[in-house]
Coordinates of C-alpha atoms and ligand atoms in Angstrom, one line a residue:
M1 CA 20.7 -16.3 -38.7
R2 CA 19.0 -18.8 -41.0
Y3 CA 15.3 -18.7 -40.6
S4 CA 15.1 -22.5 -41.0
Q5 CA 17.2 -22.9 -37.9
A6 CA 15.6 -20.0 -35.9
L7 CA 12.9 -20.3 -33.3
I8 CA 10.3 -17.9 -34.8
P9 CA 6.9 -19.5 -34.2
T10 CA 4.6 -17.1 -36.1
R11 CA 0.9 -17.6 -35.9
K12 CA -1.8 -17.0 -38.5
E13 CA -4.7 -16.5 -36.1
T14 CA -5.1 -13.3 -34.1
P15 CA -5.1 -14.1 -30.4
V16 CA -8.5 -13.3 -29.1
D17 CA -7.7 -12.2 -25.6
A18 CA -5.0 -9.8 -26.6
E19 CA -6.4 -6.2 -26.8
L20 CA -3.3 -4.1 -27.5
P21 CA -1.8 -4.2 -31.0
S22 CA 1.7 -4.7 -29.5
H23 CA 0.5 -7.7 -27.5
R24 CA -1.3 -9.3 -30.5
L25 CA 1.6 -8.7 -32.8
M26 CA 4.2 -10.0 -30.5
L27 CA 2.3 -13.2 -30.0
R28 CA 1.6 -13.5 -33.8
A29 CA 5.3 -12.8 -34.7
G30 CA 6.6 -15.3 -32.2
Y31 CA 8.3 -12.6 -30.1
I32 CA 6.8 -13.7 -26.8
E33 CA 5.0 -16.7 -25.3
Q34 CA 2.9 -16.7 -22.2
L35 CA 3.9 -19.2 -19.4
T36 CA 1.3 -18.0 -16.9
A37 CA -0.7 -14.8 -16.3
G38 CA 1.6 -11.8 -16.8
V39 CA 4.7 -14.0 -17.1
Y40 CA 6.2 -14.3 -20.6
T41 CA 9.2 -16.0 -22.3
L42 CA 11.1 -13.6 -24.5
M43 CA 11.7 -15.6 -27.7
P44 CA 14.8 -14.8 -29.8
L45 CA 13.3 -11.9 -31.7
A46 CA 12.0 -10.1 -28.6
W47 CA 15.3 -10.8 -26.8
R48 CA 17.4 -9.4 -29.6
S49 CA 15.3 -6.2 -29.5
V50 CA 15.4 -5.9 -25.8
R51 CA 19.2 -6.4 -25.7
K52 CA 19.5 -3.5 -28.2
I53 CA 17.4 -1.3 -25.9
E54 CA 19.5 -2.4 -22.9
Q55 CA 22.7 -1.5 -24.9
I56 CA 21.4 2.0 -25.5
V57 CA 20.5 2.3 -21.8
R58 CA 23.9 1.1 -20.7
E59 CA 25.8 3.4 -23.1
E60 CA 23.9 6.5 -21.9
L61 CA 24.0 5.7 -18.2
D62 CA 27.7 4.8 -18.3
A63 CA 28.4 8.1 -20.1
A64 CA 26.5 10.0 -17.4
G65 CA 28.7 8.5 -14.7
A66 CA 26.5 5.7 -13.4
Q67 CA 27.9 2.2 -12.6
E68 CA 26.2 -1.1 -13.4
I69 CA 25.7 -3.6 -10.6
L70 CA 23.4 -6.6 -10.1
L71 CA 21.6 -6.8 -6.8
P72 CA 20.0 -10.0 -5.6
M73 CA 16.4 -10.5 -6.7
V74 CA 15.6 -12.4 -3.5
Q75 CA 15.5 -10.0 -0.7
P76 CA 15.3 -10.7 3.1
A77 CA 12.3 -9.3 4.9
E78 CA 14.5 -7.5 7.5
I79 CA 15.6 -4.7 5.1
W80 CA 12.0 -4.2 4.0
K81 CA 10.9 -4.0 7.6
L82 CA 13.5 -1.3 8.2
S83 CA 12.1 0.9 5.5
G84 CA 8.6 0.2 6.6
R85 CA 7.5 -1.2 3.2
W86 CA 7.1 -4.9 4.4
D87 CA 3.8 -3.7 5.9
H88 CA 2.9 -1.0 3.4
Y89 CA 3.7 -2.5 0.0
G90 CA 0.5 -4.5 -0.2
K91 CA -0.1 -7.6 -2.4
E92 CA 2.1 -6.7 -5.3
L93 CA 5.0 -7.8 -3.1
L94 CA 5.4 -11.6 -3.5
R95 CA 6.5 -12.9 -0.1
F96 CA 7.7 -16.4 0.8
K97 CA 9.6 -18.3 3.4
D98 CA 12.7 -20.5 3.1
R99 CA 13.3 -23.9 4.8
K100 CA 14.3 -22.2 8.1
D101 CA 11.1 -20.2 8.1
Q102 CA 12.9 -16.9 7.3
E103 CA 10.8 -14.4 5.4
F104 CA 11.8 -13.2 1.9
C105 CA 10.3 -11.3 -1.1
L106 CA 11.0 -11.2 -4.8
S107 CA 12.0 -7.6 -5.4
P108 CA 9.6 -5.4 -7.2
T109 CA 12.1 -2.5 -7.0
H110 CA 15.4 -2.2 -5.1
E111 CA 15.4 0.9 -2.9
E112 CA 15.9 -1.3 0.1
G113 CA 18.6 -3.5 -1.4
V114 CA 20.6 -0.6 -2.7
T115 CA 20.3 1.5 0.4
D116 CA 21.5 -1.4 2.5
L117 CA 24.5 -1.6 0.2
A118 CA 25.2 2.1 0.4
K119 CA 24.9 2.0 4.2
R120 CA 28.0 -0.3 4.3
H121 CA 30.1 1.5 1.7
I122 CA 29.3 5.2 1.8
R123 CA 30.7 6.6 5.0
S124 CA 32.0 10.1 4.2
Y125 CA 31.0 13.0 2.0
R126 CA 34.1 12.0 -0.1
D127 CA 32.3 8.8 -1.1
M128 CA 29.6 10.8 -3.0
P129 CA 28.1 11.3 -5.5
K130 CA 27.5 7.6 -6.3
N131 CA 25.1 6.4 -9.0
L132 CA 24.4 2.7 -9.3
Y133 CA 22.1 0.9 -11.7
Q134 CA 21.1 -2.6 -12.8
I135 CA 19.1 -4.2 -15.5
Q136 CA 17.1 -7.0 -13.9
V137 CA 14.0 -9.0 -13.7
K138 CA 11.4 -7.6 -11.3
F139 CA 8.3 -9.3 -10.0
R140 CA 5.1 -7.5 -9.0
D141 CA 2.0 -9.4 -8.4
E142 CA 0.0 -6.9 -10.4
L143 CA -3.8 -7.1 -9.9
R144 CA -4.5 -6.8 -13.6
P145 CA -1.5 -7.8 -15.7
R146 CA -2.4 -6.7 -19.2
G147 CA -1.1 -6.2 -22.7
G148 CA 1.7 -8.8 -22.6
L149 CA 5.0 -7.0 -21.9
M150 CA 3.1 -3.8 -21.2
R151 CA 2.1 -4.7 -17.7
G152 CA 3.6 -8.0 -16.8
R153 CA 4.0 -9.5 -13.4
E154 CA 7.5 -10.4 -14.2
F155 CA 9.3 -7.8 -16.3
L156 CA 12.7 -6.4 -17.1
M157 CA 13.5 -3.1 -15.5
K158 CA 16.5 -0.8 -15.4
D159 CA 16.5 0.7 -12.0
G160 CA 19.1 3.2 -10.8
Y161 CA 19.8 5.0 -7.6
S162 CA 21.9 8.1 -6.8
F163 CA 23.4 9.1 -3.5
D164 CA 24.4 12.7 -2.7
I165 CA 25.4 14.9 0.2
S166 CA 22.6 17.4 -0.2
F167 CA 19.4 18.2 -2.0
E168 CA 21.3 20.6 -4.3
A169 CA 23.8 17.9 -5.2
A170 CA 20.9 15.3 -5.6
E171 CA 19.2 17.7 -8.0
E172 CA 22.3 17.7 -10.2
S173 CA 22.2 13.9 -10.3
Y174 CA 18.5 14.0 -11.1
K175 CA 19.2 16.4 -14.0
K176 CA 21.9 14.1 -15.4
M177 CA 19.5 11.2 -15.3
Y178 CA 16.7 13.3 -16.8
N179 CA 19.0 14.2 -19.7
A180 CA 20.2 10.6 -20.1
Y181 CA 16.6 9.4 -20.3
T182 CA 15.8 12.0 -22.9
R183 CA 18.7 10.7 -25.0
I184 CA 17.8 7.0 -24.4
F185 CA 14.2 7.3 -25.6
K186 CA 15.3 9.5 -28.5
R187 CA 17.9 6.9 -29.6
C188 CA 15.2 4.2 -29.4
G189 CA 13.3 6.2 -32.0
L190 CA 10.3 6.9 -29.8
S191 CA 8.0 9.8 -29.9
F192 CA 7.7 10.8 -26.2
R193 CA 7.2 13.5 -23.7
A194 CA 8.8 14.1 -20.3
V195 CA 5.9 15.2 -18.0
E196 CA 5.8 16.3 -14.4
A197 CA 4.5 13.6 -12.2
D198 CA 3.3 13.5 -8.6
S199 CA 6.2 13.4 -6.2
G200 CA 4.1 12.7 -3.1
N201 CA 5.3 14.7 -0.1
I202 CA 8.7 15.7 -1.6
G203 CA 7.1 18.6 -3.4
G204 CA 8.3 20.7 -6.4
S205 CA 8.5 19.0 -9.8
H206 CA 11.1 16.5 -8.7
S207 CA 9.4 13.6 -10.4
H208 CA 9.1 13.2 -14.2
E209 CA 7.6 10.4 -16.2
F210 CA 8.7 9.7 -19.7
Q211 CA 5.6 8.9 -21.7
V212 CA 5.5 7.4 -25.1
L213 CA 2.6 9.0 -27.0
A214 CA 0.1 6.3 -28.0
Q215 CA -3.7 6.2 -28.4
T216 CA -3.6 2.9 -26.5
G217 CA -1.8 4.4 -23.5
E218 CA -3.2 4.0 -20.0
D219 CA -2.0 7.4 -18.8
R220 CA -3.5 10.8 -19.7
I221 CA -1.2 13.7 -20.0
L222 CA -1.8 17.4 -20.5
S223 CA 0.5 19.7 -22.2
C224 CA 0.7 23.3 -23.2
P225 CA 1.3 24.0 -26.9
K226 CA 2.6 27.5 -26.1
C227 CA 5.1 27.2 -23.2
G228 CA 5.8 23.5 -23.2
Y229 CA 4.4 22.8 -19.7
A230 CA 3.5 19.1 -19.6
A231 CA 2.2 17.0 -16.7
N232 CA 0.5 13.8 -15.9
E233 CA -3.3 14.4 -15.6
E234 CA -3.2 13.5 -11.9
K235 CA -0.4 16.1 -11.3
A236 CA -1.5 18.8 -13.8
E237 CA -2.1 22.2 -12.4
V238 CA -4.7 24.5 -13.9
K239 CA -4.9 28.3 -13.8
R240 CA -8.2 28.8 -12.0
T241 CA -10.1 31.9 -12.8
V242 CA -12.4 31.4 -9.9
T243 CA -10.8 32.3 -6.6
A244 CA -13.7 32.8 -4.2
T245 CA -13.3 30.6 -1.1
T246 CA -16.6 31.5 0.5
F247 CA -20.2 31.1 -0.9
E248 CA -22.0 34.2 -2.1
V249 CA -25.7 33.7 -1.5
L250 CA -28.2 35.0 -4.0
A251 CA -31.3 36.3 -2.3
D252 CA -33.7 35.5 -5.1
T253 CA -33.1 31.8 -5.4
P254 CA -36.4 30.0 -4.6
A255 CA -36.6 27.8 -1.6
K256 CA -35.3 24.2 -2.1
V257 CA -37.8 21.6 -3.3
E258 CA -37.4 17.8 -3.1
V259 CA -38.2 16.1 -6.4
H260 CA -38.7 12.4 -7.1
T261 CA -36.0 11.1 -9.6
P262 CA -36.7 7.4 -9.8
G263 CA -33.8 5.3 -11.2
Q264 CA -31.9 8.5 -12.2
H265 CA -28.4 8.1 -10.7
S266 CA -25.6 9.6 -12.8
I267 CA -25.2 13.4 -13.2
D268 CA -26.2 13.1 -16.9
E269 CA -29.3 11.0 -16.1
V270 CA -30.5 13.4 -13.5
A271 CA -29.8 16.4 -15.7
A272 CA -31.7 15.0 -18.6
F273 CA -34.6 14.0 -16.3
L274 CA -34.8 17.5 -14.7
K275 CA -34.1 19.2 -18.1
I276 CA -31.0 21.0 -16.7
Q277 CA -27.4 21.1 -17.8
P278 CA -24.9 18.8 -16.0
E279 CA -23.0 21.9 -14.9
Q280 CA -26.1 23.0 -12.9
S281 CA -25.8 19.9 -10.8
I282 CA -23.5 19.3 -7.8
K283 CA -21.6 16.0 -7.8
T284 CA -21.2 14.6 -4.3
L285 CA -18.5 12.0 -3.7
V286 CA -17.7 10.2 -0.4
Y287 CA -14.2 9.3 0.5
L288 CA -12.5 7.7 3.5
A289 CA -9.5 9.8 4.5
D290 CA -7.4 7.6 6.9
G291 CA -10.7 5.9 7.6
E292 CA -12.7 9.0 8.3
P293 CA -15.6 9.8 5.9
V294 CA -15.6 13.1 4.0
A295 CA -17.9 14.4 1.3
V296 CA -16.5 16.2 -1.8
L297 CA -18.5 18.5 -4.0
L298 CA -17.7 19.2 -7.6
R299 CA -19.5 20.9 -10.4
G300 CA -21.4 18.2 -12.3
N301 CA -19.1 18.2 -15.4
D302 CA -15.8 18.2 -13.3
S303 CA -13.8 15.3 -12.0
L304 CA -11.9 15.0 -8.7
N305 CA -8.1 15.1 -8.5
E306 CA -7.5 12.7 -5.6
I307 CA -4.0 14.0 -5.1
K308 CA -5.3 17.6 -4.5
L309 CA -7.8 16.2 -2.0
T310 CA -5.2 14.2 -0.2
R311 CA -3.0 17.3 0.2
L312 CA -5.9 19.4 1.3
L313 CA -6.9 16.9 4.0
G314 CA -3.2 16.1 4.9
C315 CA -4.1 12.4 5.0
E316 CA -1.9 9.3 4.2
N317 CA -4.5 7.0 2.7
L318 CA -7.5 8.2 0.6
V319 CA -10.0 5.7 -0.8
M320 CA -13.4 6.1 -2.2
A321 CA -16.0 4.8 0.3
S322 CA -17.7 1.5 -0.7
D323 CA -21.4 1.6 -1.5
S324 CA -22.3 0.1 1.9
A325 CA -20.1 2.6 3.8
V326 CA -21.8 5.4 1.8
K327 CA -25.2 4.1 2.7
E328 CA -24.2 4.0 6.4
V329 CA -22.8 7.6 6.6
M330 CA -25.1 9.4 4.2
G331 CA -28.3 7.4 4.8
A332 CA -28.9 7.1 1.0
E333 CA -27.6 5.2 -2.0
V334 CA -24.9 6.5 -4.3
G335 CA -26.7 8.5 -7.0
S336 CA -28.8 10.5 -4.5
L337 CA -26.1 12.0 -2.4
G338 CA -25.9 15.7 -1.5
P339 CA -24.3 18.1 1.1
C340 CA -27.5 19.2 2.8
D341 CA -27.6 18.1 6.4
A342 CA -24.6 15.8 5.8
K343 CA -23.2 14.5 9.1
I344 CA -19.6 14.4 7.7
P345 CA -17.2 17.2 6.8
V346 CA -17.9 18.7 3.3
Y347 CA -15.2 20.0 1.0
A348 CA -16.1 21.9 -2.2
D349 CA -14.2 22.7 -5.3
L350 CA -13.8 26.4 -6.3
N351 CA -16.3 25.9 -9.2
V352 CA -19.1 25.1 -6.7
A353 CA -18.7 28.7 -5.4
T354 CA -19.9 29.9 -8.8
M355 CA -23.1 27.8 -8.7
H356 CA -26.5 29.2 -7.8
D357 CA -30.0 27.7 -7.9
C358 CA -28.6 24.3 -8.6
V359 CA -29.5 20.6 -8.1
C360 CA -28.0 18.0 -5.8
G361 CA -28.9 14.7 -4.3
A362 CA -31.3 14.8 -1.3
N363 CA -29.6 12.0 0.8
H364 CA -32.9 10.2 0.2
T365 CA -32.7 7.4 -2.3
D366 CA -34.2 8.4 -5.7
Y367 CA -34.8 12.0 -4.6
H368 CA -32.9 15.2 -5.5
F369 CA -33.2 18.8 -4.4
M370 CA -33.8 21.7 -6.9
H371 CA -33.2 25.4 -6.2
I372 CA -30.2 24.7 -4.0
E373 CA -28.2 27.8 -3.0
P374 CA -24.7 27.0 -1.7
G375 CA -24.1 28.8 1.6
R376 CA -27.8 28.9 2.3
D377 CA -28.7 25.3 2.0
F378 CA -25.4 23.8 3.0
Q379 CA -22.0 24.9 4.2
A380 CA -18.5 23.6 3.4
K381 CA -15.6 23.2 5.7
A382 CA -13.3 24.4 2.9
I383 CA -13.6 25.6 -0.7
A384 CA -10.4 24.8 -2.6
D385 CA -8.9 23.7 -5.9
L386 CA -9.9 20.1 -6.3
V387 CA -10.6 19.4 -10.0
L388 CA -8.8 17.2 -12.3
A389 CA -7.3 19.1 -15.2
Q390 CA -9.0 18.5 -18.6
E391 CA -8.3 19.4 -22.2
G392 CA -9.0 23.1 -22.8
D393 CA -8.3 24.2 -19.2
A394 CA -5.8 27.1 -18.8
C395 CA -2.1 26.3 -18.5
P396 CA -0.9 27.2 -15.0
H397 CA 2.1 29.1 -16.5
C398 CA 0.8 31.0 -19.5
G399 CA -3.0 30.5 -19.6
E400 CA -3.1 28.8 -23.0
A401 CA -5.6 26.0 -23.5
L402 CA -4.0 22.7 -22.5
Q403 CA -4.1 19.7 -24.9
A404 CA -4.7 16.1 -23.8
F405 CA -2.7 13.1 -24.9
K406 CA -2.5 9.5 -24.0
G407 CA 0.8 8.0 -23.0
I408 CA 2.6 4.8 -21.9
E409 CA 4.9 5.4 -19.0
V410 CA 8.3 3.9 -20.0
G411 CA 10.5 5.7 -17.5
H412 CA 10.3 7.6 -14.2
V413 CA 12.9 9.8 -12.4
F414 CA 12.3 10.7 -8.8
L415 CA 14.1 12.7 -6.2
L416 CA 13.6 10.5 -3.2
G417 CA 15.3 12.6 -0.6
T418 CA 16.0 10.7 2.7
K419 CA 12.9 8.5 2.6
Y420 CA 15.0 5.3 2.7
S421 CA 18.4 6.5 3.9
E422 CA 16.9 7.9 7.1
P423 CA 15.0 4.8 8.4
M424 CA 17.6 2.4 7.1
G425 CA 20.5 4.4 8.6
A426 CA 22.4 5.1 5.3
T427 CA 24.3 8.1 6.7
Y428 CA 27.6 9.8 6.0
L429 CA 30.0 12.1 7.9
D430 CA 30.5 15.7 6.6
A431 CA 33.8 17.5 6.8
A432 CA 33.1 18.6 10.3
G433 CA 32.4 15.0 11.4
D434 CA 28.6 15.4 11.7
S435 CA 26.4 12.6 10.5
H436 CA 23.6 13.1 7.9
P437 CA 21.4 10.8 5.9
C438 CA 22.4 10.4 2.2
V439 CA 20.0 12.2 -0.3
M440 CA 18.8 9.8 -2.8
G441 CA 17.2 9.7 -6.3
C442 CA 15.7 6.7 -8.0
Y443 CA 15.3 6.2 -11.8
G444 CA 13.4 3.4 -13.5
I445 CA 13.0 2.3 -17.1
G446 CA 10.6 -0.5 -18.0
V447 CA 12.9 -2.1 -20.6
T448 CA 10.4 -4.7 -21.8
R449 CA 7.7 -2.1 -21.7
V450 CA 9.8 0.1 -24.0
L451 CA 9.6 -2.7 -26.7
A452 CA 5.9 -3.0 -26.3
A453 CA 5.5 0.8 -26.4
A454 CA 7.7 1.0 -29.5
I455 CA 5.5 -1.6 -31.3
E456 CA 2.4 0.4 -30.3
Q457 CA 4.1 3.3 -32.2
Y458 CA 5.5 1.3 -35.0
N459 CA 3.0 -1.1 -36.6
D460 CA 0.7 -1.3 -39.5
E461 CA -1.9 -3.8 -40.9
N462 CA 0.8 -6.2 -42.0
G463 CA 2.7 -6.4 -38.7
I464 CA 5.5 -4.9 -36.7
N465 CA 7.5 -2.1 -38.3
L466 CA 10.3 -1.2 -35.8
P467 CA 13.0 1.4 -36.4
T468 CA 16.4 -0.1 -37.4
V469 CA 18.1 0.7 -34.0
I470 CA 15.9 -1.6 -32.0
A471 CA 14.6 -4.0 -34.7
P472 CA 15.6 -7.7 -34.0
F473 CA 17.4 -7.9 -37.4
Q474 CA 18.3 -5.2 -39.9
V475 CA 17.7 -7.1 -43.1
I476 CA 15.8 -10.1 -44.4
I477 CA 17.2 -11.9 -47.3
A478 CA 14.4 -13.6 -49.2
P479 CA 15.4 -16.0 -52.1
M480 CA 12.2 -16.7 -54.0
L481 CA 12.9 -20.2 -54.9
M482 CA 15.1 -22.4 -52.7
K483 CA 15.1 -25.1 -55.5
N484 CA 16.9 -22.8 -57.9
E485 CA 20.6 -23.2 -57.5
T486 CA 21.5 -19.8 -59.0
V487 CA 19.1 -18.0 -56.8
V488 CA 20.3 -19.8 -53.7
A489 CA 24.0 -19.2 -54.6
A490 CA 23.4 -15.5 -55.0
A491 CA 21.5 -15.3 -51.7
D492 CA 24.2 -17.3 -49.9
K493 CA 26.8 -14.9 -51.2
I494 CA 24.9 -11.7 -50.2
Y495 CA 24.2 -13.2 -46.8
A496 CA 27.8 -14.1 -46.2
E497 CA 29.0 -10.6 -47.3
L498 CA 26.4 -8.7 -45.2
E499 CA 27.2 -10.8 -42.1
A500 CA 30.9 -10.2 -42.7
A501 CA 30.1 -6.4 -42.8
G502 CA 28.4 -6.7 -39.4
I503 CA 24.9 -6.3 -40.8
E504 CA 22.3 -8.4 -38.9
C505 CA 20.6 -10.6 -41.4
L506 CA 17.7 -13.0 -41.1
Y507 CA 18.2 -15.3 -44.1
D508 CA 14.7 -16.6 -45.0
D509 CA 16.0 -19.9 -46.4
R510 CA 12.7 -21.7 -45.8
D511 CA 11.4 -23.7 -48.8
V512 CA 7.9 -22.1 -48.8
R513 CA 5.9 -20.1 -51.3
A514 CA 6.8 -16.5 -51.9
G515 CA 3.5 -15.3 -50.5
V516 CA 4.1 -17.1 -47.2
K517 CA 7.6 -15.7 -47.0
F518 CA 6.4 -12.1 -47.6
K519 CA 3.6 -12.4 -45.1
D520 CA 5.8 -13.7 -42.4
D521 CA 8.6 -11.3 -43.2
D522 CA 6.3 -8.3 -43.0
L523 CA 5.0 -9.5 -39.6
L524 CA 8.4 -9.7 -38.0
G525 CA 9.4 -6.0 -37.9
V526 CA 12.7 -6.2 -39.8
P527 CA 13.2 -2.9 -41.7
Y528 CA 14.8 -4.0 -44.9
R529 CA 14.3 -6.9 -47.3
I530 CA 16.3 -8.1 -50.2
T531 CA 14.3 -10.2 -52.6
I532 CA 16.2 -12.5 -54.9
G533 CA 14.3 -13.9 -57.9
E534 CA 15.3 -15.8 -61.0
R535 CA 14.1 -13.3 -63.5
N536 CA 15.8 -10.3 -61.9
L537 CA 18.9 -12.2 -61.3
K538 CA 19.2 -12.9 -65.1
E539 CA 19.5 -9.1 -65.5
G540 CA 22.0 -8.9 -62.7
L541 CA 19.4 -7.4 -60.3
V542 CA 17.9 -8.0 -56.9
E543 CA 15.0 -6.1 -55.2
F544 CA 15.4 -4.0 -52.2
K545 CA 12.5 -2.7 -50.1
H546 CA 12.0 -0.9 -46.8
R547 CA 9.3 -2.5 -44.7
A548 CA 7.3 0.8 -44.7
D549 CA 7.5 1.5 -48.4
A550 CA 5.1 0.0 -50.9
D551 CA 7.6 -0.2 -53.8
N552 CA 10.7 -2.1 -54.5
T553 CA 13.9 -0.6 -55.8
K554 CA 16.0 -2.7 -58.2
V555 CA 19.7 -2.8 -57.3
A556 CA 22.6 -4.4 -59.1
V557 CA 23.7 -7.7 -57.4
G558 CA 27.2 -6.3 -57.2
D559 CA 26.0 -3.1 -55.4
I560 CA 23.5 -4.5 -53.0
V561 CA 25.9 -5.1 -50.1
E562 CA 27.2 -1.6 -50.1
F563 CA 23.7 -0.2 -50.7
V564 CA 22.3 -2.0 -47.6
K565 CA 25.3 -1.1 -45.5
A566 CA 24.8 2.6 -46.3
R567 CA 21.1 2.5 -45.5
V568 CA 21.5 0.7 -42.2
R569 CA 24.4 2.9 -41.1
A570 CA 22.4 6.0 -42.0
D571 CA 19.5 4.8 -39.8
L572 CA 21.8 4.1 -36.9
E573 CA 23.5 7.5 -37.2
A574 CA 20.3 9.4 -37.5
V575 CA 19.1 8.6 -34.0
K576 CA 22.5 9.1 -32.3
G577 CA 22.0 12.8 -32.2
Ligands
LIG601 P1 2.6 1.9 -13.4 O1 2.0 3.2 -13.0 O2 2.6 1.7 -14.9 O3 2.2 0.8 -12.6 P2 4.8 2.3 -11.6 O4 4.7 3.7 -11.2 O5 4.4 1.2 -10.8 O6 4.2 2.1 -13.1 P3 7.7 2.4 -11.3 O7 7.7 1.7 -10.0 O8 8.1 3.8 -11.4 O9 6.3 2.1 -12.1 O10 8.6 1.5 -12.3 C1 9.6 2.0 -13.2 C2 9.2 1.6 -14.6 O11 9.0 0.2 -14.8 C3 7.9 2.3 -15.1 O12 8.1 3.6 -15.6 C4 7.4 1.3 -16.2 O13 8.0 1.7 -17.4 C5 8.0 0.0 -15.7 N1 6.9 -0.9 -15.1 C6 6.3 -0.7 -14.0 N2 5.4 -1.7 -13.8 C7 5.5 -2.6 -14.8 C8 4.9 -3.8 -15.2 N3 4.0 -4.3 -14.4 N4 5.2 -4.3 -16.4 C9 6.2 -3.8 -17.2 N5 6.8 -2.6 -16.9 C10 6.5 -2.0 -15.7
LIG602 MG1 2.7 0.1 -10.7

């Protein structure tokens, strides 16, 4: 491609409202352009990279026995009503009506669409396994679209679905997809981890997220350096050393005293004010579990794992109570809450059972109690494991201290079971003629998010620095002086020969200063550059440089094509694995 004819609208200024490096760089390098909040045009450079990612995805999924289809993006409400999600999906689902007043939605995911398809074509155990996937635009009316392609409202997703006769068979399909995903992200050149994720009520570790490691990631993951256990923070288990599920009351704790703590609300503020450690203070949180208020107690320096609490309570919907709801049920403002004389059920984490002579809110705004003895001054309905894992906690398998990382979720594999096949009636007949619901798995990759995540991993102060496999072009050819006929003739020849050899070249034929060319070329994320200048050419040489290296190598004009071919091929081979 000749740069002069390409649509690469680079920008000099740094976009002010773009926080993530990948978002800033993609705007500056002319990869993407915003049309409206969370909705972007993929310009030629981004689209070239995305198509390469798609190609890797297709190759690996096809090799694993999956078949590509394309489901309609517009979905009738009926099938969403069958699954129950028309009512439960919430505002991320964009709904609309046609001229006949029929209800539709723009699909945010396709479990309904694909299950409806399976219902009509999978009839017998002989029709399975089936694994169908598509690469398609999704729409989710995200509350907070952010980071450009990282969390868009419209984005490109690969979504796949497997259908099997049993859980055992579905597990096989799941494993195949897990392995295919591992190869896909490896081939994209990403540094990533597959981590256990929450699988809701299916249980086991039948959900894994593929997380690209990046400081800017939204997700926190914990992993064990010894045995390799890795899980999303919200799912991570911890080996608890404390196991007491009743309070042991110490007789010599003085009677509780109410103290005035004006304006001291957070655990740290109260601890500093009362000259105690945060771990001597009980944190009291109020939640609504299916609408019913409950109080949760944690040691001051611990955080709550909402998934563990949901499981303990056996509820469907857990939300933190609003400030006004808290005031109503506890009689005090957030910041002065405690378990003493609470009129709602109290649940305590195991660590609370190790606390004695401690501090908690007095359910009286701006007051706290000192010398609280759990079991004497308050009771709990249950004492259970409720804490969120943190760095340094013991690995549930081997006890080693867990390490924390930040990640970007680029993929998710999930054993669904019969969650959709049952209500939607996707059943099959077994050999004996009995009917059963198909056992499903679903598998997603955020294709456009993969590009954003890759740029988070591959950038420097000069711009984007993508690995050759997913870079928009492989080589930039940069003649220093477009007015010099010898230089241009040499550049034309190299360009023609590289193109003929199947090397993807961006020929920077713009008649601009060398400084401008170098700056733009560094920004774009093309791994190699051939610089053709008058002086070198007189000695029969051109300059060759990798985007990440500071120095140029001089190569004979006659050798450059073979030289570049070898480098590019080596890069492509290296990630094939
Ligand atoms: P998140 O927790 O980031 O919202 P999710 O759990 O909603 O993700 P899935 O429904 O599992 O995501 O979607 C499959 C994949 O699609 C995700 O792993 C992610 O890579 C990608 N994805 C999800 N939402 C977005 C979005 N708004 N923009 C870009 N990619 C997304
Ligand atoms: Mg989401």
